[in-house]
Short mmCIF file of C-alpha atoms in Angstrom, two decimals:
data_model
loop_
_atom_site.label_atom_id
_atom_site.label_comp_id
_atom_site.label_asym_id
_atom_site.label_seq_id
_atom_site.Cartn_x
_atom_site.Cartn_y
_atom_site.Cartn_z
CA MET A 88 9.64 -1.06 -1.85
CA THR A 89 9.57 -0.45 1.53
CA SER A 90 12.86 -2.30 3.42
CA SER A 91 12.18 -4.14 6.77
CA HIS A 92 13.70 -3.31 9.40
CA ASN A 93 15.34 -7.06 9.19
CA SER A 94 14.90 -8.69 6.31
CA PRO A 95 16.67 -11.64 4.35
CA CYS A 96 17.66 -9.20 1.29
CA ASN A 97 19.14 -6.99 3.90
CA ARG A 98 21.02 -9.72 5.74
CA ALA A 99 22.51 -11.23 2.53
CA HIS A 100 25.28 -8.52 2.47
CA SER A 101 25.57 -7.19 5.95
CA PRO A 102 29.19 -7.39 8.04
CA ALA A 103 29.61 -10.42 9.60
CA GLN A 104 31.80 -8.69 12.39
CA ASN A 105 32.46 -4.71 12.87
CA ARG A 106 35.98 -5.93 14.07
CA GLY A 107 38.41 -2.61 13.37
CA ARG A 108 35.27 -0.47 12.52
CA LYS A 109 35.15 2.88 13.59
CA GLN A 110 32.88 2.88 16.21
CA ALA A 111 30.33 5.16 16.48
CA LYS A 112 29.64 8.62 18.45
CA PRO A 113 28.27 7.59 21.91
CA ALA A 114 24.84 9.41 20.93
CA GLU A 115 24.73 7.09 17.52
CA ALA A 116 25.25 3.29 19.87
CA CYS A 117 22.22 1.86 20.45
CA PRO A 118 22.02 -0.41 23.38
CA HIS A 119 19.66 -3.03 22.12
CA ALA A 120 22.04 -3.53 18.88
CA ALA A 121 23.83 -6.64 19.95
CA ARG A 122 20.07 -8.30 20.32
CA CYS A 123 18.10 -6.64 17.86
CA GLY A 124 19.96 -7.32 14.55
CA GLY A 125 18.21 -4.51 12.31
CA CYS A 126 20.87 -2.13 12.00
CA ALA A 127 23.62 -4.17 10.29
CA TYR A 128 26.08 -0.93 10.39
CA GLN A 129 25.67 -1.00 14.28
CA GLY A 130 29.32 0.75 15.25
CA ILE A 131 29.84 2.24 11.87
CA ALA A 132 30.44 5.87 11.11
CA TYR A 133 27.67 7.23 8.61
CA LYS A 134 30.25 7.70 5.86
CA GLU A 135 31.66 4.68 5.99
CA GLN A 136 28.40 2.96 5.92
CA LEU A 137 27.62 5.12 2.35
CA ASP A 138 31.27 3.77 1.12
CA LYS A 139 30.69 0.32 1.97
CA LYS A 140 27.01 0.46 0.53
CA GLN A 141 28.51 1.99 -2.61
CA GLU A 142 31.25 -0.83 -2.77
CA TYR A 143 28.76 -3.24 -2.12
CA GLU A 144 26.22 -1.57 -5.28
CA GLN A 145 29.98 -1.08 -7.75
CA LYS A 146 30.58 -5.04 -6.92
CA LEU A 147 26.88 -6.42 -8.68
CA LEU A 148 26.24 -3.76 -10.88
CA SER A 149 28.93 -1.79 -12.42
CA SER A 150 29.07 -4.92 -15.51
CA TYR A 151 25.83 -3.02 -16.04
CA GLY A 152 27.21 0.43 -15.99
CA SER A 153 28.86 3.50 -14.16
CA VAL A 154 27.30 3.66 -10.47
CA SER A 155 26.81 6.99 -9.44
CA ARG A 156 28.03 8.18 -6.14
CA ILE A 157 25.11 6.85 -3.15
CA ILE A 158 22.88 9.69 -2.09
CA GLY A 159 22.66 10.11 2.09
CA MET A 160 20.73 11.58 4.38
CA ASP A 161 21.70 14.63 6.32
CA LYS A 162 20.19 13.35 9.81
CA PRO A 163 19.84 9.87 9.31
CA TYR A 164 18.11 9.21 12.41
CA HIS A 165 14.30 8.48 13.38
CA TYR A 166 12.95 8.06 10.06
CA ARG A 167 10.77 5.42 10.22
CA ASN A 168 7.57 6.49 9.13
CA LYS A 169 5.92 2.83 10.32
CA VAL A 170 7.00 1.54 13.46
CA HIS A 171 5.84 -2.12 14.99
CA ALA A 172 6.32 -3.85 18.35
CA ALA A 173 5.73 -6.71 19.38
CA PHE A 174 4.39 -7.63 23.47
CA GLY A 175 5.12 -10.15 25.63
CA ARG A 176 5.82 -11.15 29.21
CA ASP A 177 9.78 -12.06 30.39
CA ARG A 178 10.44 -14.74 32.74
CA TYR A 179 9.41 -12.17 35.73
CA ASN A 180 5.99 -11.48 34.25
CA ASN A 181 6.85 -8.29 33.30
CA ILE A 182 5.17 -6.50 30.25
CA ILE A 183 8.23 -6.76 27.29
CA CYS A 184 7.21 -4.89 23.92
CA GLY A 185 10.42 -4.27 21.11
CA SER A 186 10.90 -5.78 17.67
CA TYR A 187 12.03 -9.96 17.66
CA GLU A 188 15.32 -10.62 17.90
CA GLU A 189 17.24 -11.39 14.70
CA SER A 190 15.91 -14.65 13.13
CA SER A 191 13.45 -15.79 16.07
CA HIS A 192 10.26 -15.02 17.65
CA ARG A 193 11.98 -13.47 20.62
CA ILE A 194 10.73 -9.85 22.25
CA VAL A 195 13.80 -7.57 22.33
CA ASP A 196 12.72 -5.14 25.04
CA ASN A 197 13.76 -1.52 23.20
CA THR A 198 12.13 1.85 24.98
CA ALA A 199 14.31 3.50 21.88
CA CYS A 200 15.45 3.02 18.55
CA LEU A 201 18.00 5.16 16.19
CA ILE A 202 15.77 4.70 13.26
CA GLU A 203 12.24 4.96 14.46
CA ASP A 204 10.04 8.13 15.17
CA THR A 205 10.08 8.96 18.30
CA ARG A 206 6.79 10.39 18.80
CA ALA A 207 5.85 6.59 17.78
CA LYS A 208 8.13 5.25 20.23
CA ALA A 209 6.49 7.05 23.04
CA ILE A 210 3.66 6.01 22.62
CA ILE A 211 4.13 2.46 22.75
CA GLU A 212 5.88 3.33 25.98
CA VAL A 213 2.20 4.73 27.22
CA ILE A 214 0.65 1.76 25.81
CA ARG A 215 2.91 -0.29 27.55
CA ARG A 216 1.98 1.22 31.02
CA LEU A 217 -1.79 1.44 30.55
CA ALA A 218 -1.75 -2.11 29.60
CA GLY A 219 -0.45 -2.80 33.27
CA ASP A 220 -2.88 -0.32 34.94
CA PHE A 221 -5.90 -1.62 32.91
CA GLY A 222 -4.90 -5.79 33.01
CA LEU A 223 -4.96 -6.11 29.28
CA LYS A 224 -4.32 -10.00 28.91
CA ILE A 225 -0.80 -9.79 26.68
CA TYR A 226 -0.93 -12.33 24.13
CA ASP A 227 1.22 -15.86 24.34
CA GLU A 228 2.37 -17.10 21.17
CA ARG A 229 3.50 -20.24 22.36
CA ASN A 230 0.02 -21.63 23.84
CA GLY A 231 -2.44 -18.98 21.78
CA THR A 232 -3.55 -17.28 25.02
CA GLY A 233 -3.70 -13.09 25.82
CA LEU A 234 -5.33 -10.65 23.94
CA LEU A 235 -2.50 -7.55 23.24
CA ARG A 236 -0.38 -9.16 20.05
CA HIS A 237 0.94 -6.02 18.38
CA VAL A 238 0.99 -2.24 18.21
CA LEU A 239 1.65 -0.81 14.96
CA ILE A 240 2.11 2.94 14.27
CA ARG A 241 1.74 4.80 11.11
CA THR A 242 3.41 8.60 11.17
CA GLY A 243 2.60 11.57 8.71
CA HIS A 244 6.29 13.15 8.21
CA LYS A 245 4.83 16.67 6.61
CA SER A 246 1.06 16.32 8.37
CA GLY A 247 2.44 15.28 12.19
CA GLN A 248 -0.50 12.87 11.89
CA ILE A 249 -0.61 9.91 13.81
CA LEU A 250 -2.20 6.39 13.47
CA VAL A 251 -2.13 3.37 16.03
CA ILE A 252 -3.30 0.31 15.31
CA LEU A 253 -3.49 -2.30 18.37
CA VAL A 254 -3.97 -5.89 16.81
CA MET A 255 -5.79 -8.06 19.23
CA ALA A 256 -6.18 -11.30 19.21
CA SER A 257 -9.95 -11.37 20.12
CA THR A 258 -12.81 -8.90 19.71
CA PHE A 259 -13.39 -8.73 23.36
CA PHE A 260 -11.45 -5.59 25.01
CA PRO A 261 -12.53 -5.32 28.32
CA SER A 262 -12.72 -1.50 29.39
CA LYS A 263 -11.63 -0.48 25.67
CA LYS A 264 -13.56 2.91 25.77
CA ASN A 265 -11.84 3.62 28.80
CA PHE A 266 -8.60 2.38 27.45
CA ILE A 267 -8.94 4.31 24.39
CA ARG A 268 -9.52 7.69 26.19
CA GLU A 269 -6.69 7.57 28.56
CA LEU A 270 -4.64 7.10 25.61
CA ILE A 271 -5.76 9.67 23.77
CA ARG A 272 -5.81 11.74 27.43
CA GLU A 273 -1.64 10.89 27.52
CA CYS A 274 -0.98 11.32 23.77
CA PRO A 275 -3.60 14.19 22.57
CA GLU A 276 -1.39 13.66 19.00
CA ILE A 277 -2.95 10.68 18.25
CA THR A 278 -5.16 11.25 14.89
CA SER A 279 -6.91 8.16 15.03
CA VAL A 280 -6.66 4.77 16.50
CA VAL A 281 -7.51 1.33 14.45
CA ILE A 282 -8.63 -2.00 16.21
CA ASN A 283 -7.36 -4.80 14.24
CA ILE A 284 -8.65 -8.50 15.02
CA ASN A 285 -5.42 -11.29 14.53
CA ASN A 286 -6.82 -15.00 16.34
CA ARG A 287 -4.65 -16.95 13.87
CA ARG A 288 -1.81 -18.57 15.05
CA THR A 289 0.54 -16.76 12.67
CA SER A 290 3.68 -14.78 12.22
CA MET A 291 1.55 -11.59 10.40
CA ILE A 292 1.31 -8.57 12.03
CA LEU A 293 -2.59 -7.61 11.09
CA GLY A 294 -5.27 -9.59 10.78
CA ASP A 295 -7.71 -9.63 8.22
CA ARG A 296 -10.89 -7.92 10.10
CA GLN A 297 -10.66 -4.20 11.91
CA TYR A 298 -12.94 -1.25 12.77
CA THR A 299 -12.03 2.38 13.90
CA GLU A 300 -12.26 3.12 17.10
CA TYR A 301 -11.03 6.98 17.27
CA GLY A 302 -10.99 9.63 14.25
CA SER A 303 -10.95 8.51 10.50
CA GLY A 304 -8.66 5.19 10.37
CA TYR A 305 -6.12 6.39 8.48
CA ILE A 306 -3.79 9.34 8.28
CA GLU A 307 -2.37 11.99 5.30
CA ASP A 308 0.46 13.12 4.23
CA THR A 309 2.51 15.15 1.64
CA LEU A 310 4.99 13.47 -0.45
CA CYS A 311 5.95 15.84 -4.04
CA GLY A 312 3.15 17.86 -3.26
CA ILE A 313 0.52 15.31 -3.43
CA THR A 314 -1.45 14.44 -0.16
CA TYR A 315 -2.17 10.55 0.31
CA ARG A 316 -4.31 8.47 2.60
CA ILE A 317 -2.38 6.01 4.73
CA SER A 318 -4.55 3.02 6.20
CA PRO A 319 -3.48 0.44 7.93
CA LYS A 320 -2.91 -1.85 4.91
CA SER A 321 -1.21 0.78 2.70
CA PHE A 322 2.28 0.49 0.91
CA TYR A 323 3.84 3.67 2.09
CA GLN A 324 7.70 4.20 1.65
CA VAL A 325 9.01 4.23 5.23
CA ASN A 326 11.27 7.08 4.70
CA ALA A 327 9.45 9.76 3.53
CA VAL A 328 12.44 12.53 3.21
CA GLN A 329 14.64 10.26 0.74
CA THR A 330 11.32 9.00 -0.65
CA GLU A 331 10.39 12.85 -2.09
CA LEU A 332 14.71 12.65 -3.41
CA LEU A 333 14.15 9.34 -4.88
CA TYR A 334 11.24 9.85 -6.99
CA THR A 335 12.60 13.32 -7.93
CA LYS A 336 16.02 11.41 -9.31
CA ALA A 337 13.61 8.76 -11.18
CA ILE A 338 11.56 11.55 -13.08
CA GLU A 339 14.88 13.00 -14.43
CA PHE A 340 15.98 10.16 -15.48
CA ALA A 341 12.85 9.35 -17.49
CA ARG A 342 13.13 12.60 -19.53
CA LEU A 343 9.82 13.07 -19.97
CA THR A 344 8.28 15.57 -22.33
CA GLY A 345 4.20 15.13 -21.15
CA SER A 346 3.62 13.38 -24.75
CA GLU A 347 4.47 10.18 -22.68
CA THR A 348 1.41 7.53 -21.60
CA VAL A 349 3.77 5.54 -18.87
CA ILE A 350 3.03 2.80 -16.65
CA ASP A 351 3.52 2.58 -12.68
CA ALA A 352 4.20 -1.07 -11.94
CA TYR A 353 3.98 -2.38 -8.66
CA SER A 354 2.36 1.14 -7.87
CA GLY A 355 1.03 0.64 -4.37
CA ILE A 356 -0.94 3.06 -3.43
CA GLY A 357 0.38 5.37 -6.41
CA THR A 358 3.23 7.47 -4.93
CA ILE A 359 4.95 7.15 -8.37
CA GLY A 360 2.43 7.35 -11.06
CA MET A 361 0.79 10.36 -9.23
CA THR A 362 4.08 12.03 -8.96
CA VAL A 363 4.62 11.22 -12.35
CA ALA A 364 1.03 12.60 -13.53
CA GLY A 365 2.21 15.94 -14.26
CA HIS A 366 4.73 15.29 -16.58
CA VAL A 367 3.08 13.30 -18.95
CA ARG A 368 0.01 12.73 -20.56
CA LYS A 369 -1.05 9.57 -19.02
CA VAL A 370 -0.39 7.33 -16.61
CA ILE A 371 -1.51 3.67 -15.96
CA SER A 372 -1.51 2.67 -13.00
CA VAL A 373 -1.02 -1.51 -11.79
CA GLU A 374 -1.43 -2.72 -8.40
CA THR A 375 -2.55 -6.46 -7.19
CA ASN A 376 -3.37 -5.31 -3.49
CA THR A 377 -7.01 -3.88 -3.58
CA ASP A 378 -6.75 -2.08 -0.39
CA ALA A 379 -3.86 -0.37 -2.09
CA VAL A 380 -5.79 0.28 -5.14
CA LYS A 381 -8.87 1.81 -3.51
CA ASP A 382 -6.42 4.35 -1.85
CA ALA A 383 -4.58 5.03 -4.81
CA ARG A 384 -7.91 5.48 -6.40
CA ARG A 385 -9.25 8.09 -3.57
CA ASN A 386 -5.97 9.57 -3.77
CA ALA A 387 -5.87 10.82 -7.35
CA LYS A 388 -9.52 12.23 -6.62
CA ALA A 389 -8.34 14.32 -3.76
CA ASN A 390 -5.51 15.51 -5.67
CA ASN A 391 -7.85 16.38 -8.56
CA ILE A 392 -5.74 13.94 -10.98
CA SER A 393 -7.51 12.84 -14.04
CA ASN A 394 -4.93 11.41 -16.62
CA ILE A 395 -3.97 8.11 -14.49
CA ASP A 396 -5.94 5.07 -14.83
CA ILE A 397 -5.74 2.62 -11.17
CA TYR A 398 -6.43 -1.12 -11.98
CA ALA A 399 -6.21 -4.51 -9.68
CA ASP A 400 -4.43 -6.76 -11.58
CA ASP A 401 -1.02 -8.14 -12.07
CA ALA A 402 1.05 -6.13 -13.80
CA GLY A 403 2.83 -8.77 -15.75
CA ARG A 404 -0.22 -10.52 -17.10
CA PHE A 405 -2.13 -6.61 -17.88
CA MET A 406 1.23 -5.48 -19.94
CA ARG A 407 1.24 -9.08 -22.13
CA ARG A 408 -2.52 -8.24 -22.49
CA MET A 409 -1.48 -4.72 -23.42
CA ALA A 410 0.93 -6.10 -26.28
CA ASP A 411 -1.73 -8.65 -27.64
CA ASN A 412 -3.68 -5.91 -28.19
CA ASN A 413 -1.12 -4.27 -30.38
CA GLU A 414 -0.98 -1.14 -27.09
CA THR A 415 1.83 0.73 -26.45
CA CYS A 416 3.38 2.73 -23.74
CA ASP A 417 6.89 5.21 -23.62
CA VAL A 418 8.00 4.33 -20.33
CA ILE A 419 7.71 2.05 -17.54
CA PHE A 420 8.13 2.76 -14.29
CA MET A 421 8.79 -0.55 -11.76
CA ASP A 422 8.87 -0.56 -7.76
CA PRO A 423 8.74 -4.02 -7.28
CA PRO A 424 8.80 -6.16 -3.83
CA ARG A 425 11.93 -7.22 -2.61
CA ALA A 426 12.07 -10.82 -4.77
CA GLY A 427 12.66 -8.33 -7.63
CA SER A 428 10.25 -8.67 -10.56
CA ASP A 429 9.56 -12.09 -11.96
CA LYS A 430 9.25 -13.80 -15.69
CA VAL A 431 5.98 -13.17 -16.74
CA PHE A 432 6.65 -9.38 -15.96
CA LEU A 433 9.96 -9.59 -17.44
CA ASN A 434 8.81 -11.38 -20.69
CA SER A 435 5.73 -8.42 -20.80
CA ILE A 436 8.26 -5.81 -20.86
CA LEU A 437 10.33 -7.45 -24.11
CA LYS A 438 6.92 -7.89 -25.55
CA LEU A 439 5.61 -4.15 -25.19
CA MET A 440 8.84 -2.61 -26.01
CA PRO A 441 8.63 0.73 -24.15
CA SER A 442 11.40 3.48 -24.94
CA LYS A 443 12.38 3.51 -20.97
CA VAL A 444 12.27 1.63 -18.23
CA ILE A 445 12.87 2.92 -14.83
CA TYR A 446 13.63 0.03 -11.99
CA ILE A 447 13.44 1.39 -8.67
CA SER A 448 14.61 -1.70 -6.42
CA CYS A 449 15.01 -2.28 -2.49
CA CYS A 450 17.54 -5.32 -3.11
CA PRO A 451 20.62 -5.29 -5.17
CA GLU A 452 21.15 -8.66 -5.64
CA THR A 453 17.98 -9.46 -7.29
CA LEU A 454 17.54 -6.23 -9.18
CA ALA A 455 21.10 -7.51 -10.55
CA ARG A 456 19.30 -10.80 -11.78
CA ASP A 457 16.55 -8.68 -13.01
CA LEU A 458 18.80 -6.94 -15.16
CA ALA A 459 20.72 -9.67 -16.86
CA VAL A 460 17.34 -10.14 -18.65
CA LEU A 461 16.27 -6.84 -19.55
CA ALA A 462 20.10 -5.51 -20.33
CA ARG A 463 20.87 -8.78 -22.04
CA ARG A 464 19.71 -7.37 -26.04
CA ALA A 465 17.26 -5.37 -25.63
CA TYR A 466 17.63 -3.09 -23.29
CA ARG A 467 21.11 -0.94 -22.34
CA VAL A 468 20.94 0.81 -18.76
CA THR A 469 22.04 4.10 -19.01
CA ALA A 470 22.07 5.33 -15.60
CA ILE A 471 22.60 3.74 -12.02
CA GLN A 472 21.79 5.96 -8.82
CA PRO A 473 21.58 4.37 -5.23
CA VAL A 474 20.06 6.11 -2.87
CA ASP A 475 20.26 5.68 1.21
CA MET A 476 16.98 5.04 2.53
CA PHE A 477 17.39 3.11 5.12
CA PRO A 478 20.50 4.75 7.28
CA TRP A 479 22.34 2.19 10.20
CA THR A 480 20.75 -1.05 8.01
CA SER A 481 22.48 -2.83 5.11
CA GLY A 482 19.12 -1.95 2.43
CA ILE A 483 19.73 -0.32 -0.35
CA GLU A 484 17.28 1.40 -2.74
CA THR A 485 18.55 2.03 -6.70
CA ILE A 486 17.37 3.45 -9.39
CA VAL A 487 18.12 2.09 -12.85
CA CYS A 488 17.28 3.67 -16.41
CA LEU A 489 17.01 1.38 -19.10
CA GLU A 490 16.68 2.46 -22.71
CA ARG A 491 15.80 0.57 -25.50
CA ARG A 492 18.70 -0.40 -28.26
#
């Protein structure tokens, strides 16, 4: 799953202080690092970041098997294709926008970021200026007044398409048409603009209602030769370059022959299942998020992938029903959220007993916890491959291959 810029799992193994560490080159230094806290490895050379992540993976996972050398990025900058900026005002009443300071809702007014898409950051700066020019009321989180709360931008790595989501506290948007017209005039690279309404006193970024103001309301991007539709709420890996490498390695570990039935659990918009579909007889894709399921079904149809069945369901309960009905599968690909899997899902694996489980994890701590269940008796770990999906942060993606004993 996608790692957030600033998350509990990331902070769990971030360095307390980088005292005595090799300092980054000037081009790598971020002036906002001290307040932002999103990039735990600021001031550490990239090779040393990889060494630290490798050391941590070995500490947590080496009891299950040999941990391969972490795969890093050739160009570990500006890889995030999903960029969020919270809006507010400083004590001088200037409009500020950026990420939240670590463990708070204080906005870090960052005009540049080492890991976020540069096109997205430039568009956010235009929106900031236009908000001032148009007298747009900025949301005040303390008293719940104002209009513009957040801007969320999603970019296509290969398509170049850009989706801008303006998160508003109300449907009342004075001079909306003129505002968006001017935004498109200044940023013609924008593919679509969506207005999302979030009128609740909540830390959630997106509200339940939204409407398209310009373009199609989504973007498309290509991953491993398959084109995906990405809507405002869709899950999509934030680092497209490393995701292709991640999926290629996962398929390699599965050693597929073409005759298998596989389950893609926690499937999101279907990226893993559709990448695997060309290598197997049948894919069963299971995802709880109904928006993601709709996108997945569209994606399968648009790419003429006919050997995939997509279900809106809890994967653990779905697999338990399969086992109760004496149905089988050969391989499970699982990519759970940061919290890892749960007892229902893990027990359903042990009941269904596929020959292989390919576990893709974005949190080494919960991965180690879940492996303790799966590798205790029924499975043995045959491969562990860390992938650096999130340079400059302490996040690590890991692929583990488990084979039935």
